[in-house]
Short mmCIF file of C-alpha atoms in Angstrom, two decimals:
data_model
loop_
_atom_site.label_atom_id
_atom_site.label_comp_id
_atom_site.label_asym_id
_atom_site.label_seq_id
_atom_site.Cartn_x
_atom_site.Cartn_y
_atom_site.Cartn_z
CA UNK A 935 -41.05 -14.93 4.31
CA UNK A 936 -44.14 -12.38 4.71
CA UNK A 937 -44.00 -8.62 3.52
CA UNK A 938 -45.32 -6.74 5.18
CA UNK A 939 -45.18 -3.46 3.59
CA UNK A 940 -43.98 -2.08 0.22
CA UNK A 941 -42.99 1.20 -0.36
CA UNK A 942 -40.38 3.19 -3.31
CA UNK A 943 -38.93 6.74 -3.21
CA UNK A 944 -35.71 7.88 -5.75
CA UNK A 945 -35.84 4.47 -7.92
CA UNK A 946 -35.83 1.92 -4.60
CA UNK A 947 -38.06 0.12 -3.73
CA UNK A 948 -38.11 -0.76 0.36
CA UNK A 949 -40.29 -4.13 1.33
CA UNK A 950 -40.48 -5.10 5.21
CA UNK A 951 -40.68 -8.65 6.02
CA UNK A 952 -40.94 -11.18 8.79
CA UNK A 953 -39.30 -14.45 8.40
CA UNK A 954 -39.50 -17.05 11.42
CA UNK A 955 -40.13 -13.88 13.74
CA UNK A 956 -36.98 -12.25 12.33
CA UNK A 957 -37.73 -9.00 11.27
CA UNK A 958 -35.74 -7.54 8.31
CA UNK A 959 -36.20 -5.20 5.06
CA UNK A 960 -35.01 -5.43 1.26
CA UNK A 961 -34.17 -2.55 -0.82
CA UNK A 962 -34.21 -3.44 -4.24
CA UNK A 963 -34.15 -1.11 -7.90
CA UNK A 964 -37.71 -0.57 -8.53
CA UNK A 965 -39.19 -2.23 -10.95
CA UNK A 966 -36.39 -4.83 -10.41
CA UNK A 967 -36.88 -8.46 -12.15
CA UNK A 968 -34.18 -11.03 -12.16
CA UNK A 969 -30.91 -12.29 -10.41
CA UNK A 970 -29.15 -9.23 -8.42
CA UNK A 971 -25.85 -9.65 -6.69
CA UNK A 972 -27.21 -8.74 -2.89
CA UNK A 973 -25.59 -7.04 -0.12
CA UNK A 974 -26.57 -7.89 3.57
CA UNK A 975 -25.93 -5.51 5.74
CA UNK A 976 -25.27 -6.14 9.56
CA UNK A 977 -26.47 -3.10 11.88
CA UNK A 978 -23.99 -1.80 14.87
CA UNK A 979 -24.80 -2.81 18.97
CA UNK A 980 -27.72 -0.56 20.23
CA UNK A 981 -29.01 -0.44 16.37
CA UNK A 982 -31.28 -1.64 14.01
CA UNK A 983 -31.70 -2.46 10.51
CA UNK A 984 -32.91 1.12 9.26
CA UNK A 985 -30.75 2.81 11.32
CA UNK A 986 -29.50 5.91 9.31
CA UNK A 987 -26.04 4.15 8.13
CA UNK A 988 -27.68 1.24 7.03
CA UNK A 989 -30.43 3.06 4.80
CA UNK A 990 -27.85 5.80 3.67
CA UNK A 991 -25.47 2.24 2.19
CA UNK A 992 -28.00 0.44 1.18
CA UNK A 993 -29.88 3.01 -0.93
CA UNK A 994 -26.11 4.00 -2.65
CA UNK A 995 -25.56 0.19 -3.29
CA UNK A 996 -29.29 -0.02 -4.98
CA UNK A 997 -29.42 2.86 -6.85
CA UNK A 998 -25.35 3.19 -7.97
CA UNK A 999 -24.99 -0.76 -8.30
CA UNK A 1000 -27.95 -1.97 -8.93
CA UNK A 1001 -27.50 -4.23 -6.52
CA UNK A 1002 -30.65 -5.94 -4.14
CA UNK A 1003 -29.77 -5.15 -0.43
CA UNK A 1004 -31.15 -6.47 2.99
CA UNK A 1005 -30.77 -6.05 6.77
CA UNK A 1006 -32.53 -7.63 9.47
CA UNK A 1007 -32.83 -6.69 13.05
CA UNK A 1008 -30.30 -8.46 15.61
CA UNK A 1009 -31.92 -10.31 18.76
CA UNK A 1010 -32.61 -7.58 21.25
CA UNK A 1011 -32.84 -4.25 19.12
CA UNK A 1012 -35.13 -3.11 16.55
CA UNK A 1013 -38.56 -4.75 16.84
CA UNK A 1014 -37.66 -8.06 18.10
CA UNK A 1015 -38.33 -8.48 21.74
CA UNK A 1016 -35.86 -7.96 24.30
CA UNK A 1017 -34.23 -11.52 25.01
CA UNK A 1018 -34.47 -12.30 28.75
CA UNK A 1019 -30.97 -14.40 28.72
CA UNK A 1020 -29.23 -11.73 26.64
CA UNK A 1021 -30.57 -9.44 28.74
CA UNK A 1022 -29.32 -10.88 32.15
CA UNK A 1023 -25.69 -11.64 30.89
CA UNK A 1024 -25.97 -8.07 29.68
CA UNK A 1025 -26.67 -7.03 33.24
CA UNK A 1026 -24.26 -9.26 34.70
CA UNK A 1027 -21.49 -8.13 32.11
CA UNK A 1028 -22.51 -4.43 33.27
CA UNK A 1029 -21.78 -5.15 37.13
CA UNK A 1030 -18.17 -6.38 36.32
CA UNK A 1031 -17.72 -4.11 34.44
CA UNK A 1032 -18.36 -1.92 37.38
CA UNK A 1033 -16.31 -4.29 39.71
CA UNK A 1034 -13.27 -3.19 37.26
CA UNK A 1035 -13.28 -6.25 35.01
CA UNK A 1036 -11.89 -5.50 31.28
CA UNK A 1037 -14.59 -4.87 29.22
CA UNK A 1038 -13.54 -6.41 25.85
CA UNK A 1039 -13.35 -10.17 26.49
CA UNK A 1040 -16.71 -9.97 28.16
CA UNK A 1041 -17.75 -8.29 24.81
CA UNK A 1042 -15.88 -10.99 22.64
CA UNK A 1043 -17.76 -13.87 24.74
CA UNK A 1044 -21.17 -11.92 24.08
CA UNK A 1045 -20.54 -11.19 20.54
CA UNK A 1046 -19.39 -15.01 20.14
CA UNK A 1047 -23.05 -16.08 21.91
CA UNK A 1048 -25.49 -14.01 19.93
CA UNK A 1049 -23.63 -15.35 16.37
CA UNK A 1050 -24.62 -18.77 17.46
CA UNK A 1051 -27.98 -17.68 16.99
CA UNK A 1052 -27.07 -15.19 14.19
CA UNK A 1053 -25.04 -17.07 11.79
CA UNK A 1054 -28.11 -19.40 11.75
CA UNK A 1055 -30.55 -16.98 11.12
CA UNK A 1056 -28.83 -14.83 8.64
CA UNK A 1057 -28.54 -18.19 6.31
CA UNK A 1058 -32.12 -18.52 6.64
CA UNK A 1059 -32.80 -15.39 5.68
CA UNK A 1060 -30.76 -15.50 3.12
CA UNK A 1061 -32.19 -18.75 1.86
CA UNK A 1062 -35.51 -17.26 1.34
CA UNK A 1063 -34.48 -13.86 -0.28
CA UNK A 1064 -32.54 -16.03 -3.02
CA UNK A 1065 -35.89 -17.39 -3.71
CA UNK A 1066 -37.25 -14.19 -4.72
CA UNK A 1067 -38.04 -13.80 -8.09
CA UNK A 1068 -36.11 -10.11 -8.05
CA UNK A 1069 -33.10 -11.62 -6.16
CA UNK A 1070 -32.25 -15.11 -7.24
CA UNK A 1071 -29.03 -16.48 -6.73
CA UNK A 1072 -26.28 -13.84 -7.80
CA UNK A 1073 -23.68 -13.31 -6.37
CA UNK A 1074 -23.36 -12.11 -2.27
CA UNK A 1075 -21.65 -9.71 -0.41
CA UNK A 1076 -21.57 -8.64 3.72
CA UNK A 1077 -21.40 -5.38 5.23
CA UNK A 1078 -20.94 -4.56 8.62
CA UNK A 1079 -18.52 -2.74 11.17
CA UNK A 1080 -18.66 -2.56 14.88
CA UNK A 1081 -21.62 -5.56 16.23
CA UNK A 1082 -22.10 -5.67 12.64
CA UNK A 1083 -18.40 -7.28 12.14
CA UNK A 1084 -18.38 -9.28 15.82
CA UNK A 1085 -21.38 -11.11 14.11
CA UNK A 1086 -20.48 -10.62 10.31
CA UNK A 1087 -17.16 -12.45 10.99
CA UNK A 1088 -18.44 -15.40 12.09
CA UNK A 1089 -21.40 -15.63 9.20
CA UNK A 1090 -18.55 -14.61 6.39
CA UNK A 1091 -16.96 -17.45 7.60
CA UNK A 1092 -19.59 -19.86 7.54
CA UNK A 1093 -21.30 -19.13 4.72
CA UNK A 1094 -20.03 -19.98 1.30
CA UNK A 1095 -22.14 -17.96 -0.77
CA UNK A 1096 -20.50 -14.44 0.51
CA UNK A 1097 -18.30 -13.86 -1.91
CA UNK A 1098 -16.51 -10.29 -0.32
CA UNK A 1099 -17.00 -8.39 2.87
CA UNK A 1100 -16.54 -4.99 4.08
CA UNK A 1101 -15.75 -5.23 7.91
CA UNK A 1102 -14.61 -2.61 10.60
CA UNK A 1103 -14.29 -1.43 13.80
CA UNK A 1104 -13.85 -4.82 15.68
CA UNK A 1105 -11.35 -6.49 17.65
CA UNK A 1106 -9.30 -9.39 17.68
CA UNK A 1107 -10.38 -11.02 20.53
CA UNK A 1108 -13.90 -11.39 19.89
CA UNK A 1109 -13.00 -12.27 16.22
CA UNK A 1110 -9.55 -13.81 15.43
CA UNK A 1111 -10.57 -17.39 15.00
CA UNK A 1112 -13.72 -17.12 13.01
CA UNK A 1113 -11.51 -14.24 10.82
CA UNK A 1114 -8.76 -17.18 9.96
CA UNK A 1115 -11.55 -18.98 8.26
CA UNK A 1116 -12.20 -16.16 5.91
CA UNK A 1117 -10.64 -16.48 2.42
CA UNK A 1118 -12.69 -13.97 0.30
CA UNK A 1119 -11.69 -10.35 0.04
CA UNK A 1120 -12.09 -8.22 2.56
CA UNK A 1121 -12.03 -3.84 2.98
CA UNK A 1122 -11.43 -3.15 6.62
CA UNK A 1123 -12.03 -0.73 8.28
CA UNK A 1124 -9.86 0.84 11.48
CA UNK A 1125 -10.68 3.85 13.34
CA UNK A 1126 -7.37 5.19 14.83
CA UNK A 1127 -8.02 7.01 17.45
CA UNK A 1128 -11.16 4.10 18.40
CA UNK A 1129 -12.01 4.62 21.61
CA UNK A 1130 -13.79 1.35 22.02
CA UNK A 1131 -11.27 -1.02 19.88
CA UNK A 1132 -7.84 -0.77 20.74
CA UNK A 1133 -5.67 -0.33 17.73
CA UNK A 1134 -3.42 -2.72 18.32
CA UNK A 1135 -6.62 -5.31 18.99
CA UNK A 1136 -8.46 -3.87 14.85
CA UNK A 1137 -4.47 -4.53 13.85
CA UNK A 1138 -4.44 -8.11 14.78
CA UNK A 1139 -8.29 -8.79 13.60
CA UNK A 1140 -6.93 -7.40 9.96
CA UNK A 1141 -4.28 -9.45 10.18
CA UNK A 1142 -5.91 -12.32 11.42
CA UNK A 1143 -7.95 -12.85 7.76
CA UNK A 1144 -6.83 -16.08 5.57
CA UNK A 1145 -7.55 -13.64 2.82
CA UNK A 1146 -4.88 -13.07 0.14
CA UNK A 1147 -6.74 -10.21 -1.39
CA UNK A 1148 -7.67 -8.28 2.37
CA UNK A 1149 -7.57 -4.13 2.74
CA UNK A 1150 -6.90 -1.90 5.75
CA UNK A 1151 -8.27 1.05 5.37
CA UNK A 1152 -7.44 3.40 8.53
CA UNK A 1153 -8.69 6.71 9.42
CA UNK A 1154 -8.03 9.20 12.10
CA UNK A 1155 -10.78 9.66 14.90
CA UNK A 1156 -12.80 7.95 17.05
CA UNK A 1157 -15.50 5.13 16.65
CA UNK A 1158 -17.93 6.75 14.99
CA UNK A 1159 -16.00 8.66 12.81
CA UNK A 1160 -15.59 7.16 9.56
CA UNK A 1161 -14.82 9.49 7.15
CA UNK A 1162 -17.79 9.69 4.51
CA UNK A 1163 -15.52 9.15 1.70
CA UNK A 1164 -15.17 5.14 2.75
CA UNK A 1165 -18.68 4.51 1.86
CA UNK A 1166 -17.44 5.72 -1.90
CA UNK A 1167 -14.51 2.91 -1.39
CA UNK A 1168 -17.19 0.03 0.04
CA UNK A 1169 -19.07 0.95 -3.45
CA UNK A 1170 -16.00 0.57 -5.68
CA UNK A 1171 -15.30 -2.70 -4.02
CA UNK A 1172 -18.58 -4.05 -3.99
CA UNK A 1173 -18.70 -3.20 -7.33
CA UNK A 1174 -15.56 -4.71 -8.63
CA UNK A 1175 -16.33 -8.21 -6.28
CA UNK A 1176 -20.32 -8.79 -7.38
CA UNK A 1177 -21.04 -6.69 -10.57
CA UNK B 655 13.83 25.21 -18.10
CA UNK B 656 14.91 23.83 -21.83
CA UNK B 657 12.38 20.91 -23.76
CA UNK B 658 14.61 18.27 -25.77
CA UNK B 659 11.96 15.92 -26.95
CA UNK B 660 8.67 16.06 -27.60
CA UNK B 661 5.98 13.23 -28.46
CA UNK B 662 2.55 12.35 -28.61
CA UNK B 663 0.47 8.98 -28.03
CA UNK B 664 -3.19 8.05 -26.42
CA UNK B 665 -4.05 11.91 -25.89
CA UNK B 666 -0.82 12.49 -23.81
CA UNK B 667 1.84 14.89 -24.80
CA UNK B 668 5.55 13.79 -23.02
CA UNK B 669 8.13 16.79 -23.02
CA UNK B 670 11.07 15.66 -21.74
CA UNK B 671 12.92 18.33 -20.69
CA UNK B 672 16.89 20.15 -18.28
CA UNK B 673 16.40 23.14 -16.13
CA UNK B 674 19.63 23.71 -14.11
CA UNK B 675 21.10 20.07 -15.41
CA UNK B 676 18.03 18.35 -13.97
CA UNK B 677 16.28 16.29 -16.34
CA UNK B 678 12.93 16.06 -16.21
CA UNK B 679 9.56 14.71 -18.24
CA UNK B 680 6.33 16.67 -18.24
CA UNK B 681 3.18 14.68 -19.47
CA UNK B 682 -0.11 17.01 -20.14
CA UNK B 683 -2.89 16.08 -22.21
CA UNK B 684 -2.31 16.55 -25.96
CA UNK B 685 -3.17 19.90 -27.01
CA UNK B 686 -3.55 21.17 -23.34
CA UNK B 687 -3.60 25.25 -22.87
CA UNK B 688 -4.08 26.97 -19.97
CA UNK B 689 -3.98 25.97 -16.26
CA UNK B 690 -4.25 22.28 -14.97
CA UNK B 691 -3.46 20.82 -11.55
CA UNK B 692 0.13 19.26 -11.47
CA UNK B 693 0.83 16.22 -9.74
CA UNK B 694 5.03 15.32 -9.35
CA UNK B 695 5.82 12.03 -8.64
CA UNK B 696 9.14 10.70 -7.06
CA UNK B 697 10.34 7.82 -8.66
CA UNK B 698 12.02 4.86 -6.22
CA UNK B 699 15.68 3.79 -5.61
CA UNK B 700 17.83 2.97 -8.57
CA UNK B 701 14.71 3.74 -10.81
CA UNK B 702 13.92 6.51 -12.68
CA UNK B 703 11.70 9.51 -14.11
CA UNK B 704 10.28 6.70 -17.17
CA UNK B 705 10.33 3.70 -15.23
CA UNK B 706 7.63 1.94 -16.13
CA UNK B 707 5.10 2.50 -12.47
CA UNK B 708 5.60 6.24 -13.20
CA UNK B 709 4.62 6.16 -16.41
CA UNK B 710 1.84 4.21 -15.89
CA UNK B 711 0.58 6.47 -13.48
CA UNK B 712 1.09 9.84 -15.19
CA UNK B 713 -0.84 8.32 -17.82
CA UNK B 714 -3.63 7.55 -16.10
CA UNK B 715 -3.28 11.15 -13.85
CA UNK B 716 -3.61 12.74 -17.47
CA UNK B 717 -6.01 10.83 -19.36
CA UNK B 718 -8.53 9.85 -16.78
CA UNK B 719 -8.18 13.37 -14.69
CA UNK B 720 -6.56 15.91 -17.26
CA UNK B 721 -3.81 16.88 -14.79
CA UNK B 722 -0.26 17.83 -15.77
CA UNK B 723 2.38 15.49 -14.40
CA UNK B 724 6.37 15.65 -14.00
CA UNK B 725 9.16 13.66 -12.89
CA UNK B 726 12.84 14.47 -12.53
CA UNK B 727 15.42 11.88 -11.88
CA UNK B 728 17.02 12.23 -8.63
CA UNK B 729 20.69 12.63 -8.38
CA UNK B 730 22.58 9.58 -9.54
CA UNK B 731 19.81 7.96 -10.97
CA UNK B 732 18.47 8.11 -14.75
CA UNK B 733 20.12 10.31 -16.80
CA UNK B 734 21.99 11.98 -14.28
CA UNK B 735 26.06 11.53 -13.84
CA UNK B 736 26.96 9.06 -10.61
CA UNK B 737 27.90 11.60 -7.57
CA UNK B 738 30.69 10.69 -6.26
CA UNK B 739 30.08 11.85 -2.55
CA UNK B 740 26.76 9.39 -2.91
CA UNK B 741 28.72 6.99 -4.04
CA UNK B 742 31.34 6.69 -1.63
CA UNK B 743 28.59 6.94 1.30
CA UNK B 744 26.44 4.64 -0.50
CA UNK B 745 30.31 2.36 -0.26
CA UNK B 746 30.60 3.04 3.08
CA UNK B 747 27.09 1.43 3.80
CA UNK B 748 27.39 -1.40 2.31
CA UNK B 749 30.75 -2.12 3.82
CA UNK B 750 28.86 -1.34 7.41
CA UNK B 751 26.21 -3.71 6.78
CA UNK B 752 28.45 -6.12 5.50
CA UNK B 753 29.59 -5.88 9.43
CA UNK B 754 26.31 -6.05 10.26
CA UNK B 755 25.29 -2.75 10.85
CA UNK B 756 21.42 -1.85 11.49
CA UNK B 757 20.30 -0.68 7.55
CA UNK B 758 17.39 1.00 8.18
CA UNK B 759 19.27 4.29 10.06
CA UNK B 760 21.89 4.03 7.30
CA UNK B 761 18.98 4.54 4.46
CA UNK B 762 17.28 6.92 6.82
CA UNK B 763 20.07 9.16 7.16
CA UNK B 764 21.49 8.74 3.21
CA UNK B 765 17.77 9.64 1.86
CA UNK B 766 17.80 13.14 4.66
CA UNK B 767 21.31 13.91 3.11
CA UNK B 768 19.53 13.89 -1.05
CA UNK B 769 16.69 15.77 0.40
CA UNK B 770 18.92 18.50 1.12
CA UNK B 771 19.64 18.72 -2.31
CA UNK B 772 16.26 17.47 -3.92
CA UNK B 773 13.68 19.71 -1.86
CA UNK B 774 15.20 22.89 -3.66
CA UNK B 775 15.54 21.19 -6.61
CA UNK B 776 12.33 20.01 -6.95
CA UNK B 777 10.66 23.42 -6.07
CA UNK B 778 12.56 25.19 -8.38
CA UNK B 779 11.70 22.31 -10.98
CA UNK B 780 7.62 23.70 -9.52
CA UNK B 781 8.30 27.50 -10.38
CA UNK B 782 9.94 26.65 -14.18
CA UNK B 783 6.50 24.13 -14.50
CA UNK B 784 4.63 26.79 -13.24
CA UNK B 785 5.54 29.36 -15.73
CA UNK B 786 4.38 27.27 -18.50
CA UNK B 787 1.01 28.21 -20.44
CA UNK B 788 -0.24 24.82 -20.31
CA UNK B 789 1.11 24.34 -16.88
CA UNK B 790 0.07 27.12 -14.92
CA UNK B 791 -0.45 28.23 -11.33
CA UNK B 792 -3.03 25.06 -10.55
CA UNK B 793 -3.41 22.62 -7.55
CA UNK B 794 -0.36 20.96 -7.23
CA UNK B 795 -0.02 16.98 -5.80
CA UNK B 796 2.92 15.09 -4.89
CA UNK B 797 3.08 10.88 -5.45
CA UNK B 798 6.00 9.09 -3.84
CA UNK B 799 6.68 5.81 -2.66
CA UNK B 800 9.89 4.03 -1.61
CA UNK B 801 12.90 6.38 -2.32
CA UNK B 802 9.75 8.71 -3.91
CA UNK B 803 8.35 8.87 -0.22
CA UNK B 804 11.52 9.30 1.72
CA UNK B 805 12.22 12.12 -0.66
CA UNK B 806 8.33 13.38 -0.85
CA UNK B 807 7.78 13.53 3.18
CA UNK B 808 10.33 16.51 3.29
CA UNK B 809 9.07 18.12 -0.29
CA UNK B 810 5.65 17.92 0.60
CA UNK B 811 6.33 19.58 4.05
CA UNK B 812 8.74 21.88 2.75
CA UNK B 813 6.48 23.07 -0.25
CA UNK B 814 2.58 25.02 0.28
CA UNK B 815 1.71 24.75 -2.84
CA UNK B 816 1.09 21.00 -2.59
CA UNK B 817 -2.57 20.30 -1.50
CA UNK B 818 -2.53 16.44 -1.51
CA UNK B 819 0.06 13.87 -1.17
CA UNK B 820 0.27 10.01 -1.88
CA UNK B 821 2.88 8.20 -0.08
CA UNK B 822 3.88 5.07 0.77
CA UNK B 823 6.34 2.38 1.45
CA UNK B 824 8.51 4.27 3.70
CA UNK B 825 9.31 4.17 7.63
CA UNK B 826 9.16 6.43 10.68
CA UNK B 827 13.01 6.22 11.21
CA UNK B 828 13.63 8.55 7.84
CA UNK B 829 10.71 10.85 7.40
CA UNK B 830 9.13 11.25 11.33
CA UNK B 831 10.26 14.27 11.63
CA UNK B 832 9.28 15.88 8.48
CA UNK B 833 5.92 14.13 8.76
CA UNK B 834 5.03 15.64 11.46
CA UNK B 835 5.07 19.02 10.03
CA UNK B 836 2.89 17.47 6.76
CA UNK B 837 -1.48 18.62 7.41
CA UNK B 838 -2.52 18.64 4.09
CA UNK B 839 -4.67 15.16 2.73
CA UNK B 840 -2.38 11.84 2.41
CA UNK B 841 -3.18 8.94 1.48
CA UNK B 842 -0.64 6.00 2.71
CA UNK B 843 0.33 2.43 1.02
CA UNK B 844 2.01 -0.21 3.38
CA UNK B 845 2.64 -3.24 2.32
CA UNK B 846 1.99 -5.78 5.31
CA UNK B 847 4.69 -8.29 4.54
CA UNK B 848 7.21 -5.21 3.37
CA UNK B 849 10.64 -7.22 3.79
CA UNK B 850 12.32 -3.80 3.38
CA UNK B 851 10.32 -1.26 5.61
CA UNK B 852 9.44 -3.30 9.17
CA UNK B 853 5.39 -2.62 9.71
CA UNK B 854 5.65 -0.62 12.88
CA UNK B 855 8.41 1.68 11.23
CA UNK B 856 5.23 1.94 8.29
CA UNK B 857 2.38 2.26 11.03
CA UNK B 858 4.59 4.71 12.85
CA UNK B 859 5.12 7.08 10.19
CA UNK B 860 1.22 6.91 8.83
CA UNK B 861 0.85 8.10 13.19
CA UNK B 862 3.11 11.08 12.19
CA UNK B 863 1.49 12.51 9.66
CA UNK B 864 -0.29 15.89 11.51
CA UNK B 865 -2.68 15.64 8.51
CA UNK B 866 -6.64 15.51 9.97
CA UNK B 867 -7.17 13.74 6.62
CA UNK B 868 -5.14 10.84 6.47
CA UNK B 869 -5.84 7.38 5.28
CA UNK B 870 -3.78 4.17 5.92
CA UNK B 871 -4.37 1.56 2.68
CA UNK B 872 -2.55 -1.72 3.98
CA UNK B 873 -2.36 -4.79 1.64
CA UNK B 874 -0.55 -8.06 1.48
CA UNK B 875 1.88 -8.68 0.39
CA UNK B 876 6.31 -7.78 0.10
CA UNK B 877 7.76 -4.29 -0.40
CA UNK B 878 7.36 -4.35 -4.60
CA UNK B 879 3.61 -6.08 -4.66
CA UNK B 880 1.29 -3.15 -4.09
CA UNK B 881 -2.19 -4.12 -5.86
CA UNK B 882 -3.28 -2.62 -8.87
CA UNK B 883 -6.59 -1.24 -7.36
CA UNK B 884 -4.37 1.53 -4.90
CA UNK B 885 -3.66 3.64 -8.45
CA UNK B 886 -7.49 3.65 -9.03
CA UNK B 887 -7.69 5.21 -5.55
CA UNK B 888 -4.90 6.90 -6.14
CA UNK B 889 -6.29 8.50 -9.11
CA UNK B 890 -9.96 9.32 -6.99
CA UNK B 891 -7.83 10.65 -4.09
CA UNK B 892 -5.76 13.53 -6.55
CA UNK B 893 -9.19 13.99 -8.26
CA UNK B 894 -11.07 14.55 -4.98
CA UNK B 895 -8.42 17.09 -3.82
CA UNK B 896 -6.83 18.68 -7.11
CA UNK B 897 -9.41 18.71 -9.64
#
């Protein structure tokens, strides 16, 4: 793991790194020494991992929890490269789209490719920021709705060390089986009126969780319309599942 | 309105109190003057104003928010007499299920028959409440589940002086219609494994709500295990929208 730049502003402190040619950031309380419970934080399809949701949680989760937080860019977006075999099933998805083929399983299969290379990765990264003197091993916790959940579902359920997630905005399909692995607790998040995720599709994925403790919070509006007061629930949760 | 008991403990002063043969109870901080927001809570079926999740709650509502908070027993319940027109109804349902009659329309249309009678009731219970010193002409919220909620969906749409509503644990088939004319904030408790209210009858009645602020909290879990953690939401939700 190599920083590459170090910077603070309101109490957090914001460190870039590179770690096997996986870009990523930590926010942590500056000044921080010590174990922190940590929050990773899974960006949504088309973003990256200071995309203005991300940075907006993250710094909330730092400076109200104390908490160490990280996010690292998915294969494709931010500044990794553009992946030529991601990027021709991407194409290929697009024209059958166009033929009139639905769009969400070719979405689910997608989602369920790139976490073969995510879940992976993620563990890695998280490996190496538990080695950090001003992380350690404290408890962990996941964040991440829309790609953020077709990818966090699968890493939730894979890795033992998250110990609660807050996941949204997904579907069934792409996420049912990985979801019936998952045992820890769980805020989800539903939009609606989603137009990308049918309701009945964010229904099933909520129900599909092994979780005894497991939350649904629903909203009215449309994908990317979260009411802001959630991000005070994600906080309250975090808080009562890490601190 | 006429006060026949009054006692203190923890900060919180409990009046219990008739106005027009309704008995009621009327918790405000201990030594409270002057206007505070009011929340009234419905108790559920064959429960009461003091039973023991309404307490609870209108202690917490007064310590942790300083509101004012009342409760009256609904007819037949508490300290009221039995009514004898309920009771030969409520007879004449059990005999129909008995020969397997559908419940659910049965409850639906008993609980629109007491709202006839508790929707004045309960707003002239407001105006006495109103009138008191340490009462006064505040923000007013209304927390119902159960028989509270098929009760509370016509109040609160009945009633513009309530800003903010909790419900919960009540179906589409009773309290659609009156739903629909409901836009303030509500916040809405299902239980996912309710053996008393099916799901969709739940889901379908958090869909009628006109309210643009509306939020669904689904949990695990049969009819009577709500979590603790939905009264500390609870309590944020009044205080976002009362205090």
């Amino acid at each position: 793991m190599r920083f590459t730049s170090e910077t603070s502003s309101d109490g957090v402190t914001q460190q870039l790194f590179i770690l096997d040619q996986i870009p990523g950031v930590l926010w942590t309380p500056e000044g921080a020494t010590g174990t922190h419970p940590l929050v990773l934080m899974g960006h949504g399809g088309g973003q990256h991992k200071l995309a203005p949701d991300i940075v907006a949680g993250a710094y909330r989760f730092v400076v109200e929890c104390g908490f160490a937080v990280a996010a690292v860019d998915v294969p494709g977006h931010g500044d990794r490269p553009t992946d030529p075999e991601y990027d021709r099933i991407a194409t290929e998805n697009a024209a059958r789209i166009d033929a009139g083929e639905e769009v969400a399983p070719l979405v689910a299969s997608f989602q369920a490719l790139v976490a073969r290379q995510t879940v992976p990765e993620w563990r890695r990264v998280l490996d190496a920021l538990q080695q950090l003197e001003h992380v350690g091993t404290g408890p962990v916790g996941y964040w991440g709705v829309c790609l953020g959940c077709g990818l966090g579902v699968p890493f939730v359920a894979a890795e033992p060390r998250v110990r609660a997630a807050v996941l949204g905005l997904g579907g069934a399909l792409a996420s049912a089986e990985p979801a019936a692995r998952i045992t820890v607790p769980v805020e989800f998040l539903l939009q609606w009126d989603d137009e990308r995720v049918p309701r009945s599709a964010g229904l099933a994925l909520y129900d599909a969780f092994a979780s005894t403790e497991k939350t649904l919070h629903a909203n009215p509006g449309k994908h990317a319309e979260t009411p802001a007061f959630e991000l005070d629930s994600t906080l309250r949760f975090f808080a009562r599942h890490l601190a």
